[in-house]
Each structure stands twice: as structure tokens, then as C-alpha cells.
């Protein structure tokens, strides 16, 4: 089966992906992987030479982060088109569920929007014989704050105001704090309907890390996968939150930019203290991620992000999704496919399609280290 060439890419916004029979994705969990109406990725531009199948064969199961759903769908589509006889199934659910599945030994790798905790690393040693679970940063991107307020097309917010909205302290869209950040904009007295994730979510953890760092006085809760603030309404997965924001007047919620782009949901510009509010784009997220430092040790490449940057054009509300694998002790029957698939995801071609679909590529210097580690997996 031939891959589409680069000239088949369209520059239009994300469209729905019609998944062919050759692409096998599990349709369980909080997001339906077989439909594109919730923000699926558009067709890709990988060339056949970009994907090296090596000794890949059989079926590879993976699960976790719904933040990377649209990116990994695209990678799987390209990879399976190039590597006949290989089946990759990714269950898009949540980072928490992905880590649980990984540490139970039921998947070859997991997707997580936050790095492994020490206790999770310790638990992984039972599955990774002679080794342990490690974090490989593979997908970056902005977490968009989508809003649906009748008559309002553009909205600026800062971290403190966002914190007070999700803390149920700002209840109306015409609140003075919001009006002050949006001079000249007619804001209605509509009640704010704030939506958050119901499941344990790496996206939630990154949002709360941002609020804790950028607005500590307004956000008293600890950063965590589980939502802790009072009030608001819960929905399952990024797709569920995006669907509610799309449908409900007065709504605001958080999800990856690709979900907003696919459904035409307007997104908040962040007032970071820079000269101008910053839009949620892959390019602007890349400017923030480029300042990340490697915090992991050895083969673990967990990153430390700067959520308080005021650099011009840098969008600080970002996440990095890690693929969690064993450094040693991977199952012999799936190891060749894990290495082959992740090598494609970390390749220049694999990273290029991220920017084309609303995500942010991992900075080149860090990505080079990711490829080095993948080749040492055993």
C-alpha cells in the first residue's frame, strides 16, 4: 500500500479522518478512535523511506493519553501502510489508565502527559525484567482553553483569571476581571459553565501545574491528574470536554488544540506579561517547549517545563506526552515493533506532521537523544 506523498497534504484546518480497514484502532475508552468528528488527524505526508519496518511483525498494543490521540492515529496510519503484516492498536483513554496498563504488562508502551512518579517506576520493575519504565518525550503541544460565548469571537485571559474561573469564584462572563483584560469587547452576563476532565488526566495535571506556577495566590490546589477545584462540570476525555464546550453557551474547558481546530471551537489568548497576548498555536507552544530542561536521569528523558515564561510569542500552557517503555526487559515478541514504530514517531518526518496538525515537535536537541535511547531498548 503506497503512502500519500507530501503534495497530497492540505493546508486546511484539521478535518475528520476516515479510518480505513487497514488502520486498526480500539474504539474503547473515553475517545472513539474510529471516528474523526472529535478531532482526528488529517492525512499525512510521510514518504516510504521515512519508515523502517525492520523486524516488526504481529500485533502491538498500546494505550493512554487522549492528548496525543490525533497524532498517534496519524503515525499508526502511516506506519501500518508501510509495514504490511503489522497491527498497532492504541486505546485512547487517559494517562492514568495507560500507566496502569503498562505496569500490568498488557501493553507494549503507554502514552502519558506527565512523567512517571517514583512509585510508578518502582512498580514497573516487576514488568521490565532487569530494567524499569522510562519516559520518552514524543509529542508536544498547546493545551487550548476553548470557549463558547455567544457574540464573543476573541477572548484574552491571564492565569489568575483562569484560576478564579475554574475555582468557581468568577461566575459571569461580564465579570470586571474579564472586562479589564478585554477592552472594547462586549461581554454578556451569561453564566460561566466551566468543564474539566472527569478521569485522571495528564492534561489536567499540566493545566494545574500552569495555574500553580503562574497564579499561585489564585490556585491553592496541588498540581495533580485528578481535578480538585470546586464547582464546574466534568466530562470524560479531551473529546468529551470539547464536545460540551461546543454545545453549551457560556462554556469554557481545556483540551489539546487539535480538538478545537477540528470542531471550530474558539480558543483563549493568554496574557502572559509579554507585549501582546499569545495565541494557542503549535509554533507558539514550540517556543515554550524549547526552553525545557531534561530532568530525568540515564535513559529517562522527562522534561521540566517553564510555565511562567514571558518570552514574546511563547505559549506557556503546554504539555509534553511521553511514550513510556521499558529500558530493558521488553517482551521479545513486541520489542522490534516498539522500536520500529517509535523510531518513526521520533523521526524528522514523524515530528514534522505534528506541526501540520496542531501539535508542537519536540526540540531537535532533545529529540536526537530520544532516538538514541530508542535504539538501546532491550
Coordinates of N, CA and C in Angstrom, one line a residue, residues 92-312:
X92 N -7.1 5.0 23.2 CA -7.1 6.4 23.7 C -8.0 6.5 24.9
X93 N -7.4 6.7 26.1 CA -8.2 6.7 27.3 C -7.8 7.9 28.2
X94 N -6.8 7.6 29.0 CA -6.2 8.7 29.8 C -4.8 8.3 30.2
X95 N -4.0 9.2 30.6 CA -2.6 8.9 31.1 C -2.6 8.0 32.2
X96 N -3.5 8.2 33.2 CA -3.5 7.3 34.3 C -3.8 5.9 34.0
X97 N -4.8 5.7 33.1 CA -5.1 4.3 32.6 C -4.0 3.7 31.8
X98 N -3.3 4.5 31.1 CA -2.2 4.0 30.3 C -1.1 3.5 31.2
X99 N -0.7 4.2 32.2 CA 0.3 3.8 33.1 C -0.1 2.5 33.9
X100 N -1.3 2.4 34.3 CA -1.8 1.2 34.9 C -1.6 0.0 34.0
X101 N -2.1 0.2 32.7 CA -2.0 -0.9 31.8 C -0.5 -1.3 31.5
X102 N 0.4 -0.3 31.5 CA 1.8 -0.6 31.3 C 2.4 -1.4 32.4
X103 N 2.1 -1.0 33.6 CA 2.6 -1.7 34.8 C 1.9 -3.0 35.1
X104 N 0.9 -3.3 34.4 CA 0.3 -4.6 34.4 C 0.8 -5.5 33.3
X105 N 1.6 -4.9 32.4 CA 2.2 -5.7 31.4 C 1.3 -6.0 30.2
X106 N 0.2 -5.3 30.1 CA -0.8 -5.6 29.0 C -0.5 -4.8 27.7
X107 N 0.4 -3.8 27.7 CA 0.7 -3.0 26.6 C 2.2 -2.9 26.4
X108 N 2.6 -2.7 25.1 CA 4.0 -2.6 24.8 C 4.6 -1.2 25.2
X109 N 3.7 -0.2 25.1 CA 4.1 1.1 25.6 C 2.8 1.9 26.0
X110 N 3.0 2.9 26.8 CA 1.9 3.7 27.2 C 2.1 5.2 26.9
X111 N 1.1 5.9 26.7 CA 1.2 7.4 26.5 C 0.8 8.1 27.7
X112 N 1.6 9.0 28.2 CA 1.3 9.8 29.4 C 1.7 11.2 29.3
X113 N 0.8 12.1 29.7 CA 1.1 13.6 29.6 C 1.9 14.1 30.8
X114 N 2.3 13.2 31.7 CA 3.2 13.5 32.8 C 4.2 12.4 33.0
X115 N 5.4 12.7 33.5 CA 6.4 11.7 33.7 C 6.0 10.8 34.8
X116 N 6.6 9.6 34.8 CA 6.4 8.6 35.8 C 6.8 9.1 37.2
X117 N 5.9 8.8 38.1 CA 6.3 9.1 39.5 C 7.2 8.0 40.1
X118 N 8.0 8.3 41.1 CA 9.0 7.3 41.6 C 8.3 6.0 42.0
X119 N 7.1 6.0 42.5 CA 6.4 4.8 42.9 C 6.0 4.0 41.6
X120 N 5.7 4.7 40.6 CA 5.3 4.0 39.3 C 6.6 3.4 38.7
X121 N 7.7 4.1 38.8 CA 8.9 3.5 38.3 C 9.3 2.2 39.0
X122 N 9.1 2.3 40.3 CA 9.4 1.1 41.1 C 8.5 -0.1 40.8
X123 N 7.2 0.2 40.6 CA 6.2 -0.8 40.2 C 6.6 -1.4 38.8
X124 N 7.1 -0.6 37.9 CA 7.4 -1.0 36.5 C 8.5 -2.1 36.5
X125 N 9.3 -2.1 37.6 CA 10.4 -3.1 37.6 C 9.9 -4.5 37.6
X126 N 8.7 -4.7 38.0 CA 8.1 -6.1 38.0 C 7.8 -6.5 36.6
X127 N 7.6 -5.6 35.7 CA 7.3 -5.9 34.3 C 8.5 -5.8 33.5
X128 N 9.3 -4.8 33.7 CA 10.6 -4.6 32.9 C 11.7 -5.4 33.5
X129 N 11.8 -6.7 33.2 CA 12.7 -7.6 33.8 C 14.2 -7.1 33.6
X130 N 14.8 -6.8 34.7 CA 16.2 -6.3 34.7 C 16.3 -4.8 34.3
X131 N 15.1 -4.1 34.2 CA 15.1 -2.7 33.8 C 14.0 -2.0 34.5
X132 N 13.5 -0.9 33.9 CA 12.5 -0.1 34.5 C 11.8 0.7 33.4
X133 N 10.6 1.3 33.8 CA 10.0 2.2 32.9 C 10.7 3.5 32.7
X134 N 10.7 4.0 31.5 CA 11.4 5.3 31.3 C 10.4 6.2 30.4
X135 N 10.7 7.5 30.4 CA 9.8 8.5 29.7 C 10.6 9.0 28.5
X136 N 9.9 8.9 27.3 CA 10.5 9.4 26.1 C 9.6 10.5 25.5
X137 N 9.9 11.8 25.6 CA 9.1 12.8 25.1 C 8.9 12.7 23.6
X138 N 7.6 12.6 23.2 CA 7.4 12.4 21.7 C 6.5 13.4 21.1
X139 N 5.5 13.9 21.9 CA 4.5 14.8 21.3 C 4.4 16.1 22.2
X140 N 4.6 17.2 21.6 CA 4.4 18.5 22.4 C 3.2 19.2 21.8
X141 N 2.7 20.2 22.6 CA 1.6 20.9 22.1 C 0.9 21.8 23.1
X142 N 0.2 22.8 22.6 CA -0.6 23.7 23.5 C -1.8 23.0 24.0
X143 N -2.1 23.3 25.3 CA -3.4 23.0 25.8 C -4.3 24.2 25.6
X144 N -5.3 24.1 24.8 CA -6.1 25.2 24.4 C -7.2 25.3 25.5
X145 N -7.6 26.6 25.8 CA -8.8 26.9 26.6 C -9.8 27.3 25.6
X146 N -10.7 26.3 25.3 CA -11.8 26.6 24.3 C -13.0 27.3 25.0
X147 N -13.6 28.2 24.3 CA -14.8 28.9 24.9 C -15.9 29.0 23.9
X148 N -17.1 29.1 24.4 CA -18.3 29.2 23.6 C -19.2 30.3 24.3
X149 N -19.0 31.5 23.9 CA -19.8 32.6 24.4 C -20.4 33.4 23.3
X150 N -21.7 33.3 23.2 CA -22.4 33.9 22.1 C -22.0 35.4 21.9
X151 N -21.7 35.8 20.7 CA -21.3 37.2 20.4 C -19.9 37.5 20.7
X152 N -19.1 36.6 21.2 CA -17.7 36.9 21.6 C -16.8 36.0 20.7
X153 N -16.0 36.6 19.9 CA -15.1 35.9 19.0 C -13.7 35.8 19.4
X154 N -13.3 36.8 20.3 CA -11.9 36.9 20.7 C -11.9 37.1 22.2
X155 N -11.0 36.4 22.9 CA -11.0 36.5 24.4 C -9.6 36.4 24.9
X156 N -9.2 37.3 25.7 CA -7.9 37.3 26.4 C -8.1 37.0 27.9
X157 N -7.3 36.1 28.5 CA -7.4 35.8 29.9 C -5.9 35.7 30.4
X158 N -5.7 36.0 31.7 CA -4.5 35.7 32.3 C -4.6 34.5 33.3
X159 N -3.5 34.1 33.9 CA -3.5 32.9 34.7 C -4.4 33.0 35.9
X160 N -4.3 34.2 36.6 CA -5.1 34.4 37.8 C -6.6 34.4 37.5
X161 N -7.0 35.0 36.4 CA -8.5 35.0 36.0 C -8.9 33.6 35.6
X162 N -8.1 32.9 34.9 CA -8.4 31.5 34.6 C -8.6 30.6 35.9
X163 N -7.7 30.8 36.8 CA -7.8 30.1 38.1 C -9.1 30.4 38.8
X164 N -9.5 31.7 38.8 CA -10.7 32.1 39.5 C -11.9 31.6 38.8
X165 N -11.9 31.5 37.5 CA -13.0 30.9 36.7 C -13.2 29.4 37.1
X166 N -12.1 28.7 37.1 CA -12.2 27.2 37.4 C -12.3 27.0 38.9
X167 N -12.0 28.0 39.7 CA -12.2 27.8 41.1 C -13.7 28.2 41.5
X168 N -14.5 28.6 40.5 CA -15.9 29.0 40.8 C -16.0 30.3 41.5
X169 N -15.0 31.1 41.4 CA -15.1 32.5 42.0 C -15.5 33.5 41.0
X170 N -15.2 33.4 39.8 CA -15.8 34.2 38.7 C -16.9 33.5 38.0
X171 N -18.1 34.0 38.1 CA -19.3 33.2 37.7 C -20.0 33.7 36.5
X172 N -19.7 35.0 36.1 CA -20.3 35.6 34.9 C -19.3 36.1 33.9
X173 N -19.6 36.0 32.6 CA -18.7 36.4 31.6 C -18.5 37.9 31.6
X174 N -19.3 38.7 32.2 CA -19.1 40.2 32.2 C -18.5 40.6 33.5
X175 N -17.8 39.7 34.2 CA -17.1 40.0 35.5 C -16.1 41.1 35.2
X176 N -15.8 41.9 36.1 CA -14.9 43.1 35.9 C -13.5 42.6 35.6
X177 N -13.1 41.5 36.2 CA -11.7 40.9 35.9 C -11.6 40.6 34.4
X178 N -12.6 40.0 33.8 CA -12.6 39.6 32.4 C -12.7 40.8 31.5
X179 N -13.5 41.8 31.9 CA -13.7 43.0 31.1 C -12.4 43.8 31.1
X180 N -11.7 43.8 32.2 CA -10.4 44.6 32.2 C -9.4 44.0 31.2
X181 N -9.4 42.7 31.0 CA -8.5 42.1 30.1 C -9.0 42.2 28.6
X182 N -10.2 42.6 28.4 CA -10.8 42.6 27.1 C -11.5 44.0 26.8
X183 N -10.7 45.1 26.8 CA -11.3 46.4 26.5 C -11.9 46.4 25.1
X184 N -13.1 47.0 25.0 CA -13.7 47.2 23.7 C -14.6 46.0 23.3
X185 N -14.5 44.9 24.1 CA -15.3 43.7 23.8 C -16.6 43.7 24.7
X186 N -17.7 43.5 24.0 CA -19.0 43.4 24.7 C -19.2 42.0 25.2
X187 N -19.1 41.9 26.6 CA -19.2 40.6 27.2 C -20.6 40.5 27.8
X188 N -21.3 39.4 27.6 CA -22.7 39.2 28.1 C -22.6 38.8 29.6
X189 N -23.8 38.8 30.2 CA -23.9 38.4 31.6 C -24.2 36.9 31.7
X190 N -23.9 36.2 30.7 CA -24.1 34.8 30.7 C -23.3 34.1 31.8
X191 N -23.9 33.1 32.4 CA -23.3 32.3 33.4 C -22.1 31.5 32.8
X192 N -21.0 31.4 33.5 CA -19.9 30.6 33.1 C -20.1 29.2 33.4
X193 N -19.9 28.3 32.4 CA -20.0 26.9 32.5 C -18.6 26.3 32.3
X194 N -17.9 26.0 33.4 CA -16.6 25.5 33.3 C -16.5 24.0 33.3
X195 N -15.9 23.4 32.3 CA -15.8 22.0 32.2 C -14.3 21.5 32.4
X196 N -14.2 20.4 33.1 CA -12.9 19.8 33.4 C -13.0 18.3 33.2
X197 N -11.9 17.6 33.2 CA -11.8 16.2 32.9 C -12.4 15.4 34.2
X198 N -13.1 14.4 33.9 CA -13.6 13.5 35.0 C -12.6 12.4 35.3
X199 N -11.8 12.0 34.3 CA -10.8 10.9 34.5 C -9.5 11.5 35.0
X200 N -8.7 10.6 35.6 CA -7.3 11.1 35.9 C -6.6 11.4 34.6
X201 N -6.1 12.6 34.5 CA -5.6 13.0 33.2 C -4.3 13.8 33.3
X202 N -3.3 13.5 32.4 CA -2.1 14.2 32.4 C -2.4 15.6 31.9
X203 N -3.4 15.8 31.0 CA -3.8 17.2 30.6 C -4.2 18.0 31.8
X204 N -5.0 17.4 32.7 CA -5.4 18.1 33.9 C -4.1 18.5 34.7
X205 N -3.2 17.6 34.8 CA -2.0 17.8 35.6 C -1.2 19.0 35.1
X206 N -1.1 19.0 33.7 CA -0.4 20.1 33.1 C -1.1 21.5 33.3
X207 N -2.4 21.5 33.2 CA -3.2 22.7 33.4 C -3.0 23.2 34.8
X208 N -3.0 22.3 35.8 CA -2.9 22.7 37.2 C -1.5 23.0 37.5
X209 N -0.5 22.4 36.8 CA 0.9 22.9 37.0 C 1.1 24.3 36.5
X210 N 0.4 24.6 35.4 CA 0.5 26.0 34.9 C -0.2 27.0 35.9
X211 N -1.3 26.7 36.4 CA -2.0 27.6 37.3 C -1.3 27.7 38.6
X212 N -0.7 26.6 39.1 CA 0.0 26.7 40.4 C 1.3 27.5 40.2
X213 N 1.9 27.4 39.0 CA 3.2 28.2 38.8 C 2.9 29.6 38.5
X214 N 1.9 29.9 37.6 CA 1.7 31.2 37.1 C 0.7 32.1 38.0
X215 N -0.1 31.4 38.8 CA -1.1 32.1 39.6 C -1.2 31.5 41.0
X216 N -0.1 31.4 41.7 CA -0.1 30.6 43.0 C -1.1 31.2 44.0
X217 N -1.3 32.5 44.0 CA -2.3 33.0 45.0 C -3.7 32.7 44.7
X218 N -4.0 32.5 43.4 CA -5.4 32.2 43.0 C -5.7 30.8 42.9
X219 N -4.6 29.9 42.8 CA -4.8 28.5 42.7 C -4.2 27.8 43.9
X220 N -5.0 27.5 44.9 CA -4.5 26.9 46.1 C -4.3 25.3 46.1
X221 N -4.7 24.7 45.0 CA -4.7 23.3 44.9 C -3.3 22.8 44.3
X222 N -3.0 21.6 44.7 CA -1.8 21.0 44.2 C -2.0 20.5 42.8
X223 N -0.9 20.5 42.0 CA -1.0 20.0 40.6 C -1.2 18.5 40.7
X224 N -2.2 18.0 39.9 CA -2.5 16.6 40.0 C -3.3 16.1 38.8
X225 N -3.3 14.8 38.5 CA -4.1 14.3 37.4 C -5.6 14.4 37.7
X226 N -5.9 14.3 39.0 CA -7.3 14.4 39.4 C -7.8 15.8 39.7
X227 N -8.9 16.2 39.1 CA -9.3 17.6 39.3 C -9.8 17.8 40.8
X228 N -9.3 18.9 41.4 CA -9.5 19.2 42.8 C -10.4 20.4 43.1
X229 N -10.5 21.3 42.1 CA -11.2 22.5 42.4 C -12.7 22.3 42.5
X230 N -13.4 23.2 43.3 CA -14.8 23.0 43.5 C -15.6 23.5 42.2
X231 N -16.8 23.1 42.1 CA -17.7 23.6 41.1 C -17.3 23.1 39.7
X232 N -18.0 23.6 38.7 CA -17.7 23.2 37.3 C -18.4 21.8 37.0
X233 N -18.2 21.4 35.8 CA -18.8 20.1 35.4 C -17.8 19.3 34.8
X234 N -17.9 18.0 34.9 CA -16.9 17.0 34.4 C -17.4 16.3 33.1
X235 N -16.4 16.0 32.3 CA -16.6 15.2 31.1 C -15.4 14.3 30.9
X236 N -15.7 13.2 30.2 CA -14.7 12.2 30.0 C -13.8 12.4 28.8
X237 N -12.5 12.5 29.0 CA -11.5 12.6 27.9 C -11.5 14.0 27.3
X238 N -10.5 14.3 26.5 CA -10.4 15.6 25.8 C -11.6 15.7 24.9
X239 N -12.0 14.6 24.2 CA -13.1 14.7 23.3 C -14.4 15.0 24.0
X240 N -14.6 14.5 25.2 CA -15.8 14.8 26.0 C -15.9 16.2 26.4
X241 N -14.8 16.8 26.9 CA -14.8 18.2 27.3 C -15.0 19.1 26.1
X242 N -14.3 18.8 24.9 CA -14.5 19.6 23.7 C -16.0 19.6 23.2
X243 N -16.6 18.4 23.3 CA -18.0 18.3 22.9 C -18.9 19.1 23.7
X244 N -18.7 19.2 25.0 CA -19.5 20.0 25.9 C -19.3 21.5 25.6
X245 N -18.1 21.9 25.4 CA -17.8 23.3 25.1 C -18.5 23.7 23.8
X246 N -18.4 22.8 22.8 CA -19.0 23.1 21.5 C -20.5 23.3 21.6
X247 N -21.2 22.6 22.6 CA -22.6 22.6 22.6 C -23.2 23.6 23.6
X248 N -22.5 24.0 24.6 CA -23.1 24.8 25.7 C -22.7 26.3 25.6
X249 N -23.6 27.1 25.5 CA -23.4 28.6 25.6 C -22.9 29.0 26.9
X250 N -21.8 29.7 27.0 CA -21.2 30.1 28.2 C -20.1 29.2 28.7
X251 N -19.7 28.2 27.9 CA -18.8 27.2 28.3 C -17.4 27.6 28.1
X252 N -16.5 27.0 28.9 CA -15.1 27.1 28.8 C -14.5 25.7 29.3
X253 N -13.5 25.2 28.6 CA -12.9 24.0 29.0 C -11.5 23.9 28.4
X254 N -10.7 22.9 28.8 CA -9.4 22.7 28.3 C -9.2 21.4 27.6
X255 N -8.5 21.4 26.5 CA -8.2 20.2 25.7 C -7.1 20.6 24.7
X256 N -6.6 19.6 24.0 CA -5.5 19.9 23.1 C -6.0 20.7 21.9
X257 N -5.1 21.4 21.3 CA -5.6 22.3 20.2 C -6.2 21.6 19.1
X258 N -5.8 20.4 18.8 CA -6.3 19.7 17.6 C -7.8 19.5 17.8
X259 N -8.3 19.3 19.0 CA -9.8 19.1 19.2 C -10.5 20.4 18.9
X260 N -9.9 21.5 19.3 CA -10.5 22.8 19.0 C -10.5 23.1 17.5
X261 N -9.4 22.8 16.8 CA -9.3 23.1 15.4 C -10.3 22.3 14.6
X262 N -10.5 21.0 15.0 CA -11.3 20.1 14.2 C -12.8 20.5 14.3
X263 N -13.2 21.1 15.5 CA -14.6 21.4 15.7 C -14.9 22.9 15.6
X264 N -13.9 23.7 15.2 CA -14.2 25.1 15.1 C -14.4 25.8 16.4
X265 N -13.8 25.4 17.5 CA -14.0 26.0 18.8 C -13.0 27.1 19.0
X266 N -13.5 28.3 19.4 CA -12.6 29.4 19.6 C -11.8 29.2 20.8
X267 N -10.6 29.7 20.8 CA -9.6 29.5 21.9 C -9.1 30.8 22.5
X268 N -8.8 30.8 23.8 CA -8.4 31.9 24.6 C -6.9 32.3 24.2
X269 N -6.6 33.6 24.1 CA -5.3 34.0 24.0 C -4.8 34.3 25.4
X270 N -3.6 33.9 25.8 CA -3.1 34.1 27.1 C -2.3 35.4 27.3
X271 N -2.7 36.1 28.3 CA -1.9 37.3 28.7 C -0.9 36.8 29.7
X272 N 0.4 36.7 29.2 CA 1.5 36.2 30.0 C 2.4 37.3 30.6
X273 N 2.1 38.5 30.2 CA 3.0 39.6 30.6 C 3.9 40.0 29.5
X274 N 3.8 39.3 28.4 CA 4.6 39.7 27.2 C 3.9 40.9 26.6
X275 N 4.4 41.4 25.5 CA 3.9 42.7 24.9 C 2.5 42.5 24.4
X276 N 2.2 41.3 23.9 CA 0.8 41.0 23.4 C 0.4 39.6 23.9
X277 N -1.0 39.4 24.0 CA -1.5 38.1 24.4 C -1.0 37.1 23.4
X278 N -0.8 35.8 23.8 CA -0.3 34.8 22.9 C -1.3 33.8 22.6
X279 N -1.4 33.5 21.3 CA -2.4 32.5 20.8 C -1.9 31.1 21.0
X280 N -2.9 30.2 21.1 CA -2.6 28.8 21.2 C -2.3 28.2 19.8
X281 N -1.0 28.1 19.5 CA -0.6 27.5 18.2 C 0.6 26.6 18.4
X282 N 0.8 25.7 17.5 CA 1.9 24.7 17.6 C 3.2 25.5 17.6
X283 N 3.3 26.5 16.8 CA 4.6 27.3 16.8 C 4.8 28.0 18.1
X284 N 3.8 28.6 18.7 CA 4.0 29.3 19.9 C 4.3 28.3 21.1
X285 N 3.7 27.1 21.0 CA 4.0 26.1 22.0 C 5.4 25.7 21.9
X286 N 5.9 25.6 20.7 CA 7.3 25.1 20.5 C 8.3 26.1 21.1
X287 N 7.9 27.4 21.1 CA 8.8 28.4 21.7 C 8.9 28.2 23.2
X288 N 7.8 27.8 23.8 CA 7.9 27.5 25.2 C 8.6 26.2 25.5
X289 N 8.3 25.1 24.7 CA 8.9 23.8 25.0 C 10.4 23.9 24.8
X290 N 10.9 24.7 23.9 CA 12.3 24.8 23.6 C 13.1 25.2 24.8
X291 N 12.5 25.8 25.8 CA 13.2 26.2 27.0 C 13.2 25.1 28.0
X292 N 12.6 23.9 27.7 CA 12.5 22.8 28.7 C 13.9 22.2 28.9
X293 N 14.1 21.7 30.1 CA 15.3 21.1 30.5 C 15.1 19.6 30.8
X294 N 16.0 18.7 30.5 CA 15.9 17.3 30.8 C 16.1 17.1 32.3
X295 N 15.0 16.6 33.0 CA 15.1 16.4 34.4 C 15.3 15.0 34.8
X296 N 15.1 14.1 33.8 CA 15.3 12.6 34.1 C 16.8 12.3 34.1
X297 N 17.1 11.1 34.6 CA 18.5 10.6 34.6 C 18.6 9.4 33.8
X298 N 19.8 9.1 33.3 CA 20.1 7.9 32.5 C 19.3 8.0 31.2
X299 N 18.6 6.9 30.9 CA 17.8 6.8 29.7 C 16.4 7.5 29.8
X300 N 16.1 7.9 31.0 CA 14.8 8.6 31.2 C 15.0 10.1 30.8
X301 N 14.1 10.6 29.9 CA 14.2 11.9 29.4 C 13.0 12.8 29.8
X302 N 12.5 12.6 31.0 CA 11.5 13.5 31.5 C 12.0 15.0 31.5
X303 N 11.0 15.9 31.1 CA 11.4 17.3 30.9 C 10.8 18.1 32.1
X304 N 11.5 19.2 32.3 CA 11.0 20.3 33.2 C 10.6 21.5 32.4
X305 N 9.3 21.8 32.4 CA 8.8 22.9 31.6 C 8.7 24.2 32.4
X306 N 8.8 25.3 31.7 CA 8.7 26.6 32.4 C 7.3 27.2 32.0
X307 N 6.4 27.1 33.0 CA 5.0 27.5 32.8 C 4.9 29.0 33.0
X308 N 5.9 29.7 33.5 CA 5.8 31.1 33.8 C 6.6 32.0 32.8
X309 N 7.0 31.5 31.7 CA 7.7 32.3 30.7 C 6.9 33.5 30.2
X310 N 7.6 34.6 30.0 CA 7.0 35.8 29.5 C 7.7 36.1 28.1
X311 N 8.4 35.2 27.5 CA 9.0 35.4 26.3 C 8.0 35.7 25.2
X312 N 8.3 36.6 24.3 CA 7.4 37.1 23.3 C 7.0 35.9 22.4

